PDB file of C-alpha atoms and ligand atoms in Angstrom:
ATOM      1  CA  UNK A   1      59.013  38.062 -11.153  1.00 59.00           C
ATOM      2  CA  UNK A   2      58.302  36.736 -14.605  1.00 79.00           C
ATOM      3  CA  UNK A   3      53.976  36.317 -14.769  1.00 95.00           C
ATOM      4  CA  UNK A   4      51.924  38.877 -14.347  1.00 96.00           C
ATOM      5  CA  UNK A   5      50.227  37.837 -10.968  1.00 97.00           C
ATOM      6  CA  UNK A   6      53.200  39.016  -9.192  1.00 95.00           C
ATOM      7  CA  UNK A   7      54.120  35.319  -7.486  1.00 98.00           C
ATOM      8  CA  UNK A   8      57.400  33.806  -7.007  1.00 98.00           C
ATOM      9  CA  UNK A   9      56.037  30.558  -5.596  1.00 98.00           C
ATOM     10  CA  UNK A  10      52.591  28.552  -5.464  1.00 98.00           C
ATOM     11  CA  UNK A  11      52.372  25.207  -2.926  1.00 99.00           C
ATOM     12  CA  UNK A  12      49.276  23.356  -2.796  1.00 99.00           C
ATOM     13  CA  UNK A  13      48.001  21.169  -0.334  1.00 99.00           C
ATOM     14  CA  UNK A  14      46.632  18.589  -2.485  1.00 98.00           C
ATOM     15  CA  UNK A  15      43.714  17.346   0.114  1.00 98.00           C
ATOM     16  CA  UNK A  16      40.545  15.213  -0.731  1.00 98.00           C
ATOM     17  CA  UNK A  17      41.367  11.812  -2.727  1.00 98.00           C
ATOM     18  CA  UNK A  18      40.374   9.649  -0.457  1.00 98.00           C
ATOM     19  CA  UNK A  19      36.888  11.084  -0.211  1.00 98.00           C
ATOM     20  CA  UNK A  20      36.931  11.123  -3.713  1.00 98.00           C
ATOM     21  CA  UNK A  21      37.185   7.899  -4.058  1.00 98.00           C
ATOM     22  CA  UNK A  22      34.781   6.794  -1.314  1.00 98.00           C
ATOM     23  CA  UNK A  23      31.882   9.373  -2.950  1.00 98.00           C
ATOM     24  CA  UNK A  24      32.344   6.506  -6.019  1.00 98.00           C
ATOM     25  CA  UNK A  25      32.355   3.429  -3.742  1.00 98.00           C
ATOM     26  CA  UNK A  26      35.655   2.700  -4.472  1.00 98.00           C
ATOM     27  CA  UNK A  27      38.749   2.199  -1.977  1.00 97.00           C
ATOM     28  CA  UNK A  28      40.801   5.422  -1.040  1.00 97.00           C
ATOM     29  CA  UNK A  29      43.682   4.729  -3.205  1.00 97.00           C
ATOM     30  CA  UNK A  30      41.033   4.992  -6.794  1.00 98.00           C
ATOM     31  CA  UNK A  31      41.519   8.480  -5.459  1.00 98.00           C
ATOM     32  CA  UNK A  32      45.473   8.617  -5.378  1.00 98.00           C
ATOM     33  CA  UNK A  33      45.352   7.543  -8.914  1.00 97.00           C
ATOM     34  CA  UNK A  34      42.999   9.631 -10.010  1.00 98.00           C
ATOM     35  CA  UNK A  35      44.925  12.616  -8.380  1.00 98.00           C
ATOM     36  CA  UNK A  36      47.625  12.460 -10.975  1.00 97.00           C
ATOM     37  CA  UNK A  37      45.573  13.806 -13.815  1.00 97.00           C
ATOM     38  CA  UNK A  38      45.152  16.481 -11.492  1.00 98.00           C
ATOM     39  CA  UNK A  39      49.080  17.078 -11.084  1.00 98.00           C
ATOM     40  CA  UNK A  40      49.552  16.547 -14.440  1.00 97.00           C
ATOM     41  CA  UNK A  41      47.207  19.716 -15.171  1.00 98.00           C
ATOM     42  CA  UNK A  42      48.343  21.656 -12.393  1.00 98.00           C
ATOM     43  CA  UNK A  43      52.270  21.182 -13.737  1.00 98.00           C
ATOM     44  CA  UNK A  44      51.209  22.625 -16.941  1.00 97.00           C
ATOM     45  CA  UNK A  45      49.211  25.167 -16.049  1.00 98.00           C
ATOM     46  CA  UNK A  46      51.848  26.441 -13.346  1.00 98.00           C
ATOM     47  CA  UNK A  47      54.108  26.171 -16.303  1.00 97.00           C
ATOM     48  CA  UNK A  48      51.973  28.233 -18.980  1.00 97.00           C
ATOM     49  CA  UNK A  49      51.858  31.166 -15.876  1.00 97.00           C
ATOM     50  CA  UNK A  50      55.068  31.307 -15.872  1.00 97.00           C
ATOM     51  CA  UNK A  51      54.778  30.815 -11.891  1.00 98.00           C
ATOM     52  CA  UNK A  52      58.841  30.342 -11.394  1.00 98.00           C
ATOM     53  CA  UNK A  53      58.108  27.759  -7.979  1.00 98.00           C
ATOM     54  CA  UNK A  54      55.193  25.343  -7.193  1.00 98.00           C
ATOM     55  CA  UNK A  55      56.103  22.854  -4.052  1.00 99.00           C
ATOM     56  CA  UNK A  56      53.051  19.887  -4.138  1.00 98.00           C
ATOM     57  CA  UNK A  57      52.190  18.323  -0.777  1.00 98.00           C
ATOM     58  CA  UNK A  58      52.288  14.812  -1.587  1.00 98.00           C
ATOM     59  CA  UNK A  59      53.114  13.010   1.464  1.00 98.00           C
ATOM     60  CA  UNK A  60      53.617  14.467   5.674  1.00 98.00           C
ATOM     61  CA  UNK A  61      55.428  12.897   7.660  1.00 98.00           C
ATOM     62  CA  UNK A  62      52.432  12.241   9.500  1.00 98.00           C
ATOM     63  CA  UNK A  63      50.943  10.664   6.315  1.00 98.00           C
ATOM     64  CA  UNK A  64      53.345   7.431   7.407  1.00 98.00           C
ATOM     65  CA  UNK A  65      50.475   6.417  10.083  1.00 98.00           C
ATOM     66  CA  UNK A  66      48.129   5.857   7.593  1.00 98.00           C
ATOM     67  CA  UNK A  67      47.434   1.651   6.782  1.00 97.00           C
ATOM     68  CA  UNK A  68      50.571   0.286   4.927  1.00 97.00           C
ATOM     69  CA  UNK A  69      48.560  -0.950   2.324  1.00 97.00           C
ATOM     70  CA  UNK A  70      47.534   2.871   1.664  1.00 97.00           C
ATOM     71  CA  UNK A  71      50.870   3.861   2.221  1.00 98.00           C
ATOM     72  CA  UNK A  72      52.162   1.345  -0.484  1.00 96.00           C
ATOM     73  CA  UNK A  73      49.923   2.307  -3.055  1.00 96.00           C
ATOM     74  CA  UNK A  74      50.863   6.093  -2.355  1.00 97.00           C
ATOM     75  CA  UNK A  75      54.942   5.194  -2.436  1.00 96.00           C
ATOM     76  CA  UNK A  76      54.672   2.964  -5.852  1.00 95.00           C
ATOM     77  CA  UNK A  77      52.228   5.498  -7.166  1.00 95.00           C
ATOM     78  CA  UNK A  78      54.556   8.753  -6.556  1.00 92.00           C
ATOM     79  CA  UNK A  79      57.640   7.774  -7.973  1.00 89.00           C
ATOM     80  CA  UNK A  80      55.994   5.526 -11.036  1.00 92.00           C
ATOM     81  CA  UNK A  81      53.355   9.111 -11.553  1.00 94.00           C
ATOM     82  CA  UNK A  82      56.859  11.302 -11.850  1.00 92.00           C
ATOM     83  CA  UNK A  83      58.674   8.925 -13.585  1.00 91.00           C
ATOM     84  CA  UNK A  84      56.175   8.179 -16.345  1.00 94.00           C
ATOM     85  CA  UNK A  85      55.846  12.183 -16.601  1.00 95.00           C
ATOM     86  CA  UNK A  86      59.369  12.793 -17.405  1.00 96.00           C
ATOM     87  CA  UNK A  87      59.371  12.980 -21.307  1.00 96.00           C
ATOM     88  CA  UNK A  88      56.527  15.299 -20.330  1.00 95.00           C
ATOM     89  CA  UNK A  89      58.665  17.691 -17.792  1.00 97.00           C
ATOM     90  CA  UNK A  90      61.699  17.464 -20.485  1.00 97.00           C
ATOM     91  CA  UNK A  91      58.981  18.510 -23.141  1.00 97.00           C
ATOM     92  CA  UNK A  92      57.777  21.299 -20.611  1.00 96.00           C
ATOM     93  CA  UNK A  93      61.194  22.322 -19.554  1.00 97.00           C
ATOM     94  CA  UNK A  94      60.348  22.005 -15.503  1.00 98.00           C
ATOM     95  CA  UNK A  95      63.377  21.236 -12.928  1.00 98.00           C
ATOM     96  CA  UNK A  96      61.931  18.449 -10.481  1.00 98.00           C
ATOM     97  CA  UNK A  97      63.159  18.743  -6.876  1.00 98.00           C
ATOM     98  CA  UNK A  98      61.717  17.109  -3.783  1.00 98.00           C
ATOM     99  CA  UNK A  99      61.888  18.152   0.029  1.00 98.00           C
ATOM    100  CA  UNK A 100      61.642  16.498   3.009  1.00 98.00           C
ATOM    101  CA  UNK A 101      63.452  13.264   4.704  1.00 98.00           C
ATOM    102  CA  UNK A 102      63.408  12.018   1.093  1.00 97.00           C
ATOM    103  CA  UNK A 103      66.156   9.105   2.915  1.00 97.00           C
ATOM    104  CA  UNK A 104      62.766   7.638   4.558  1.00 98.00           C
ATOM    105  CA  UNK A 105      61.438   6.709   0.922  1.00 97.00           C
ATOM    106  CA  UNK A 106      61.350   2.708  -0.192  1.00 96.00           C
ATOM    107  CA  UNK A 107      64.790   2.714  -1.990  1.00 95.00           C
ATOM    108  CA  UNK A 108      63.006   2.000  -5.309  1.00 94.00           C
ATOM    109  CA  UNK A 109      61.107   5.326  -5.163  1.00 95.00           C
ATOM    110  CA  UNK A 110      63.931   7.430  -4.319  1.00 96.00           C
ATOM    111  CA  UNK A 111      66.146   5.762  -7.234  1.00 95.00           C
ATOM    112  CA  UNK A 112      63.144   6.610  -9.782  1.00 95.00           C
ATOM    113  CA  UNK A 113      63.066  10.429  -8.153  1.00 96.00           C
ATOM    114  CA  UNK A 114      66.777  10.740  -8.383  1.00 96.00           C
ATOM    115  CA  UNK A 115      66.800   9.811 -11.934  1.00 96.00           C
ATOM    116  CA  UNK A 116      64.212  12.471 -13.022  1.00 97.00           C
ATOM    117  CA  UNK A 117      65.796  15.323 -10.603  1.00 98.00           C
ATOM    118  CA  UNK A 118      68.977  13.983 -12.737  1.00 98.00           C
ATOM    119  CA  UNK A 119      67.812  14.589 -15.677  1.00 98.00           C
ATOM    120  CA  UNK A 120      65.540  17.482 -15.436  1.00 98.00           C
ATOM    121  CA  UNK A 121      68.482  19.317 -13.624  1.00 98.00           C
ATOM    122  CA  UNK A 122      69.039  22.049 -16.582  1.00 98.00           C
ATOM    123  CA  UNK A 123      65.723  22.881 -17.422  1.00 98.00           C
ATOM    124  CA  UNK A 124      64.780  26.522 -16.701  1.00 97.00           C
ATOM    125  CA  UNK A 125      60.989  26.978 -16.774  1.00 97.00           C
ATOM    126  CA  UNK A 126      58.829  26.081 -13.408  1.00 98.00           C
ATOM    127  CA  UNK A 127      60.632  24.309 -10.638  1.00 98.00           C
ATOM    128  CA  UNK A 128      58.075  21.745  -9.328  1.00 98.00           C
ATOM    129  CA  UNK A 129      59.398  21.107  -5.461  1.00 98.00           C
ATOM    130  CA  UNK A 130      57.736  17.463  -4.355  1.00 98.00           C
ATOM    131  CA  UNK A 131      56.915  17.191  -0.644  1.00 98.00           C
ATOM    132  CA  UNK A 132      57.829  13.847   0.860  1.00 98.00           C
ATOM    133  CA  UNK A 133      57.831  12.257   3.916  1.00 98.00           C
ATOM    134  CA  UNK A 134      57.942  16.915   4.807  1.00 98.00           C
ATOM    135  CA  UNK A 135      56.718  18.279   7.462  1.00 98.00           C
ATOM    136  CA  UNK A 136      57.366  22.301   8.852  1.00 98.00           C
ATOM    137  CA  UNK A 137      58.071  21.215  11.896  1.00 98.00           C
ATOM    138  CA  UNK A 138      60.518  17.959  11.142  1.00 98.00           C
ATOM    139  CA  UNK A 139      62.013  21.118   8.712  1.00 98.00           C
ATOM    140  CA  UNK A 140      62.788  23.133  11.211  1.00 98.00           C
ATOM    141  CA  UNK A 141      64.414  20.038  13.664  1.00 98.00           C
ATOM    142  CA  UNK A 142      66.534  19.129  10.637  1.00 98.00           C
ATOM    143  CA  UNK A 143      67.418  23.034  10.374  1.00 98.00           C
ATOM    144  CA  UNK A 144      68.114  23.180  14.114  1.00 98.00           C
ATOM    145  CA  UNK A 145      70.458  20.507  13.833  1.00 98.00           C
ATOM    146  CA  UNK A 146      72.753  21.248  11.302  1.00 98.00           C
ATOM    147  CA  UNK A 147      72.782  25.010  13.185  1.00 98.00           C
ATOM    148  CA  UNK A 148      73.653  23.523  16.535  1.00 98.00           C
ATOM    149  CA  UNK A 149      76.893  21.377  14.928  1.00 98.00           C
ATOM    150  CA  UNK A 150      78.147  24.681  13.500  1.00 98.00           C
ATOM    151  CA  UNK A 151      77.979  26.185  16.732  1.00 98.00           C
ATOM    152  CA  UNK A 152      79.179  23.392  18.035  1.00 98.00           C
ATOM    153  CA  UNK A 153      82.247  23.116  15.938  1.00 98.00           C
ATOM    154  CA  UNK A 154      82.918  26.366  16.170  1.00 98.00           C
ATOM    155  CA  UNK A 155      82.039  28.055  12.797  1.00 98.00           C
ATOM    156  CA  UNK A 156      78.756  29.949  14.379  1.00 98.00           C
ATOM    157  CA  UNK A 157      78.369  31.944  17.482  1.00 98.00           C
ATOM    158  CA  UNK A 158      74.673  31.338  18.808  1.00 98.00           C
ATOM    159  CA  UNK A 159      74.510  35.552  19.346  1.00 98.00           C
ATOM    160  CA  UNK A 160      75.066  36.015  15.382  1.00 98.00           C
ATOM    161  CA  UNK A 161      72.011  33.764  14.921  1.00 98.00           C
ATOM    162  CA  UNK A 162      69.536  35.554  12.850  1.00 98.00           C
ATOM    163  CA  UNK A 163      66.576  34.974  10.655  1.00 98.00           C
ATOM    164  CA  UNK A 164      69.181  34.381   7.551  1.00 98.00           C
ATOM    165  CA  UNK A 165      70.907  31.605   9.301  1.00 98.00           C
ATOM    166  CA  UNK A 166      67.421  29.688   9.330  1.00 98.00           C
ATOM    167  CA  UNK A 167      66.900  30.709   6.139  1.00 98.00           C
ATOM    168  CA  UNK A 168      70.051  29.271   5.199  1.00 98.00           C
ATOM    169  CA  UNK A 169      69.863  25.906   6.738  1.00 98.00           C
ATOM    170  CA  UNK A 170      66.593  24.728   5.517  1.00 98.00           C
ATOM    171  CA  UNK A 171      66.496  21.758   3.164  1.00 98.00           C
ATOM    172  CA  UNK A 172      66.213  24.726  -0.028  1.00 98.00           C
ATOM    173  CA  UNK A 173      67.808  27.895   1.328  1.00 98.00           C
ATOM    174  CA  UNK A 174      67.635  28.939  -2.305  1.00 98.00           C
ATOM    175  CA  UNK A 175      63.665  28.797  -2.868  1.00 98.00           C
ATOM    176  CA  UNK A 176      61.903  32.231  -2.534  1.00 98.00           C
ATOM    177  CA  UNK A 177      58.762  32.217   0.501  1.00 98.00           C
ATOM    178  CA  UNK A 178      55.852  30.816  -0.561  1.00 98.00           C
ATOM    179  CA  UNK A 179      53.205  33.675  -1.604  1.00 98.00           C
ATOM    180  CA  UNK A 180      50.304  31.592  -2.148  1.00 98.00           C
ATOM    181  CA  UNK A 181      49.198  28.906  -0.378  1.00 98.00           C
ATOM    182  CA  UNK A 182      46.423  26.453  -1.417  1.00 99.00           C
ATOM    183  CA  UNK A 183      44.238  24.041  -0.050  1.00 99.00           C
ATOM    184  CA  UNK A 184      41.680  21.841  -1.732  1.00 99.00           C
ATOM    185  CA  UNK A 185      39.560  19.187  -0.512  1.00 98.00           C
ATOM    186  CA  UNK A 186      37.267  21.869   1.874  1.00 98.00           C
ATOM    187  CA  UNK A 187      39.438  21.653   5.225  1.00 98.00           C
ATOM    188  CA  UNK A 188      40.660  24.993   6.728  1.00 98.00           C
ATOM    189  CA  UNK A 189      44.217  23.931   8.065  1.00 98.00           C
ATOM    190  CA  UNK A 190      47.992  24.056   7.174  1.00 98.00           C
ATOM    191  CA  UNK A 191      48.666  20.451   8.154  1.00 98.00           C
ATOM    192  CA  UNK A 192      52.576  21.153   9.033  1.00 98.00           C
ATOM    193  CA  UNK A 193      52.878  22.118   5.510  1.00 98.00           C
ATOM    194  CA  UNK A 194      56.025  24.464   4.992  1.00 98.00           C
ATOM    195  CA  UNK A 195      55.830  26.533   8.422  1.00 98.00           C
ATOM    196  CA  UNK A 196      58.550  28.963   7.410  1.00 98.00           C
ATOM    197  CA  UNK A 197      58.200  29.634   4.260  1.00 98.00           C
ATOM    198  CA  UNK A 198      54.079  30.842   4.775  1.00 98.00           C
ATOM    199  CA  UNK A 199      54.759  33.670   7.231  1.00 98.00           C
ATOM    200  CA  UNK A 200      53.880  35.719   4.402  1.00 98.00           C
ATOM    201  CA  UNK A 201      51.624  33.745   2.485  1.00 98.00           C
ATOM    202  CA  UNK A 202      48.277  34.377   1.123  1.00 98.00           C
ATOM    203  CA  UNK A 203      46.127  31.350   1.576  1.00 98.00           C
ATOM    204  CA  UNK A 204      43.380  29.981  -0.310  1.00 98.00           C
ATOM    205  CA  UNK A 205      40.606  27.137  -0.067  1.00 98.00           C
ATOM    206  CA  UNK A 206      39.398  25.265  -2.236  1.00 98.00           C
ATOM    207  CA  UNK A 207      36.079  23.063  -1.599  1.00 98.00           C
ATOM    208  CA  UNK A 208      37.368  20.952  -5.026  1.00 98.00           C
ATOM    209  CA  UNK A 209      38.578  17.248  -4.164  1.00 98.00           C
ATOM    210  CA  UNK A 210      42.048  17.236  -5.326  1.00 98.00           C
ATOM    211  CA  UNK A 211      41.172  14.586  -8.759  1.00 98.00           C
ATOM    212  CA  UNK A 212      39.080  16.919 -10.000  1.00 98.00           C
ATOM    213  CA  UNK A 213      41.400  19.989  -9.539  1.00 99.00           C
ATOM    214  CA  UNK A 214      42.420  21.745 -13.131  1.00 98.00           C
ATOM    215  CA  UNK A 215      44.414  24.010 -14.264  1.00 98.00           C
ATOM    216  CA  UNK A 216      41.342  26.557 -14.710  1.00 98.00           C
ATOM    217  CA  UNK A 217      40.831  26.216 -11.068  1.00 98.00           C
ATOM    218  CA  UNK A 218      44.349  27.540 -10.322  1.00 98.00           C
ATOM    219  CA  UNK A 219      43.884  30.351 -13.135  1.00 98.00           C
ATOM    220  CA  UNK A 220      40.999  31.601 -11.448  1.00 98.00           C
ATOM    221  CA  UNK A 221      42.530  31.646  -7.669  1.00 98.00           C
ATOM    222  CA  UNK A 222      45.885  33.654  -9.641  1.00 98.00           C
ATOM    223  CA  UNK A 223      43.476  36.270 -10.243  1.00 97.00           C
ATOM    224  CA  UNK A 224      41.523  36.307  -7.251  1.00 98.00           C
ATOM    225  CA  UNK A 225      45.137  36.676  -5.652  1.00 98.00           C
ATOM    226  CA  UNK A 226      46.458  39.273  -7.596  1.00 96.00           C
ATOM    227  CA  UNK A 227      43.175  41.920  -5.500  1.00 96.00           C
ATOM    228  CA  UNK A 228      44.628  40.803  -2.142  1.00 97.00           C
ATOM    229  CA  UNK A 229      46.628  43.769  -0.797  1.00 96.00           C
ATOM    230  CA  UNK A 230      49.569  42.126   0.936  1.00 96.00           C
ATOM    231  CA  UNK A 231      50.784  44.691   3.306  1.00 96.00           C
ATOM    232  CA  UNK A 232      53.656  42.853   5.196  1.00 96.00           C
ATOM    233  CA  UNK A 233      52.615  44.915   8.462  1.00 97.00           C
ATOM    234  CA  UNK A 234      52.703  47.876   7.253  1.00 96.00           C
ATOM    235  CA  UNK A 235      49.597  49.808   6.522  1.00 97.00           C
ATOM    236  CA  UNK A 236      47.164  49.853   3.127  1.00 97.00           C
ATOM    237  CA  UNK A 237      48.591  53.292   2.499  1.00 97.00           C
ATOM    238  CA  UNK A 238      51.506  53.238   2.837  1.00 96.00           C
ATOM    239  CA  UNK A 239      51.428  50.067   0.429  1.00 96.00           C
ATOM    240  CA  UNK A 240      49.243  51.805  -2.203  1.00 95.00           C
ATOM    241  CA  UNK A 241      52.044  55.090  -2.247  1.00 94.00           C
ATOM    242  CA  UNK A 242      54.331  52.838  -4.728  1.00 77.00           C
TER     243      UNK A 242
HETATM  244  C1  LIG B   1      45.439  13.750  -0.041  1.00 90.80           C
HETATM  245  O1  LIG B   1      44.210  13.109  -0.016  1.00 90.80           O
HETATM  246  C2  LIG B   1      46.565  12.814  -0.410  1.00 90.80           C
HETATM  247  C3  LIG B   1      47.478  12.502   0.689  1.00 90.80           C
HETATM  248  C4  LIG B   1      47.384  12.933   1.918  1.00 90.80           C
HETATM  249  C5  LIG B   1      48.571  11.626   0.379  1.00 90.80           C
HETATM  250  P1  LIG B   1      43.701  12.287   1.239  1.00 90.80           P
HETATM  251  O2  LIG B   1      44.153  10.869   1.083  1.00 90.80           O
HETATM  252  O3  LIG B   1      44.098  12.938   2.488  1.00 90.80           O
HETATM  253  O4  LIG B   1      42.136  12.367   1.019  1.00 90.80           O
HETATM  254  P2  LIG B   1      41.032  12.666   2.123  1.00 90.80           P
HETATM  255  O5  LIG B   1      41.422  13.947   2.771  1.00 90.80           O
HETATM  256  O6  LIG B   1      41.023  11.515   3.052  1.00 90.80           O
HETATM  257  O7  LIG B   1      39.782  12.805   1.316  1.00 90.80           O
HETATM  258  C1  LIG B   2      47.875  16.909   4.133  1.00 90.80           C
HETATM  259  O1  LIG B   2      46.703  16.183   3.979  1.00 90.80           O
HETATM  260  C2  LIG B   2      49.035  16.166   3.543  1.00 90.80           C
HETATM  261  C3  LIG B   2      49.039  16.015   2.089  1.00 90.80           C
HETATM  262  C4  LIG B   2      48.174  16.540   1.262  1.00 90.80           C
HETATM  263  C5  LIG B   2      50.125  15.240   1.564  1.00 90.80           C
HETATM  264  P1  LIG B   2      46.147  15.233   5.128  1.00 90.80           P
HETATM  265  O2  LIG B   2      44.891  14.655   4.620  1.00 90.80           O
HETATM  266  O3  LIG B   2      47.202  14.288   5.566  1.00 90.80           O
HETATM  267  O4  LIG B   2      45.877  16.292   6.301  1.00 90.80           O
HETATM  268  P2  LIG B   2      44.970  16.148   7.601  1.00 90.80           P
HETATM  269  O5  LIG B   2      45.379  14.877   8.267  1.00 90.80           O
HETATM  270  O6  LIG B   2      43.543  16.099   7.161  1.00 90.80           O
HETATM  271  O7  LIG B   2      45.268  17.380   8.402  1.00 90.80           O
HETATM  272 MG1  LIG B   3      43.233  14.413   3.617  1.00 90.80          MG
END
């Protein structure tokens, strides 16, 4: 643990750009755009906490119902937002990876991804974890999978099957469990945002649409997170004896 709020790893649901938008009269994706500046402050804050993980919601898998026209704006707008942010993340020594069925991207926007997970492979400040085309659940399929064909090849019996093996075959094995979950945007739900990894986590809401979401905002909820007693079933005392 390198900060002083005690937290491994930070994902945010980044909710409310479309009401954003339509609280100015303009279309819904005025509020994608606008959501960057958000990111952007977010990234550097996360980094200036010395917070070693923050995974960004930034498409579901359910998002892909949406209008194409929304969902084109939202692809071109992803990739060209992280690509134009790279001498930025090199400056600010932060490791890009994404998660999810990344293969369901337009090729374009997974060819400007690769390059800055490419290049921002060494650095070793904040890892920022982009969610795309993720969902828990389609997680946890994926994870199935590749556990069945070991059993089924012979490398796994099902009876040694344990909470490690999961672990082990999600799309990041390596990635501690999220302690701190946040939403903004004013809704009360998890949206099939990284199922496994929140067993644990503390959540917060935030009634702030996501473009006007700052780096202060996340400062404030670090602190209000660091007087939650997290007592992983066992009880406040015997959590408070060490
Ligand atoms: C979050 O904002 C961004 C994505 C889901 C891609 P929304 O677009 O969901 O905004 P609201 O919730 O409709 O305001
Ligand atoms: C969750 O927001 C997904 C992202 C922020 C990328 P949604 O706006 O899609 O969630 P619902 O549909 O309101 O649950
Ligand atoms: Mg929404």
């Amino acid at each position: 643990m390198k900060n002083k709020y005690n937290i491994n790893h930070v994902a945010i649901i980044m909710d409310g750009n479309g009401r954003w938008a339509q609280q100015r009269g303009h279309k819904r994706t005025f509020g994608h755009e606008h959501g960057v500046e958000a990111v952007h402050s977010v990234v550097e804050g996360a980094g200036e906490m010395y917070i070693p993980y923050l995974t960004l919601y930034a498409f579901s898998t359910e998002n892909w119902n949406r209008p194409k026209e929304e969902i084109d704006v939202l692809m071109r707008l992803i990739s060209k937002a992280i690509a134009d942010e790279l001498d930025n993340l090199m400056a600010n020594n932060v490791r890009v990876l994404t998660t999810g069925r990344i293969e369901e991207l337009p090729r374009e926007s997974r060819e400007d991804l690769e390059r800055v997970i490419e290049t921002t492979r060494n650095n070793t400040g904040l890892t920022l974890v982009i969610a795309l085309s993720y969902s828990g659940r389609s997680e946890l399929v994926d994870t199935a999978k590749k556990i069945a064909k070991q059993a089924a090849d012979g490398l796994l019996n099902p009876d040694d099957i344990s909470e490690s093996t999961i672990q082990n075959n999600l799309y990041h094995p390596e990635i501690p469990d999220v302690d701190l979950m946040i939403r903004t945007g004013g809704d009360l739900r998890v949206s099939n945002f990284l199922l496994w990894e929140i067993a644990y986590a503390e959540l917060f809401f935030s009634p702030i649409l996501w473009p006007d979401f700052r780096k202060e905002h996340l400062r404030e909820i670090l602190e209000q997170f660091t007087s939650r007693e997290r007592r992983f079933g066992k009880t406040g005392e015997q959590v408070r004896a060490h």
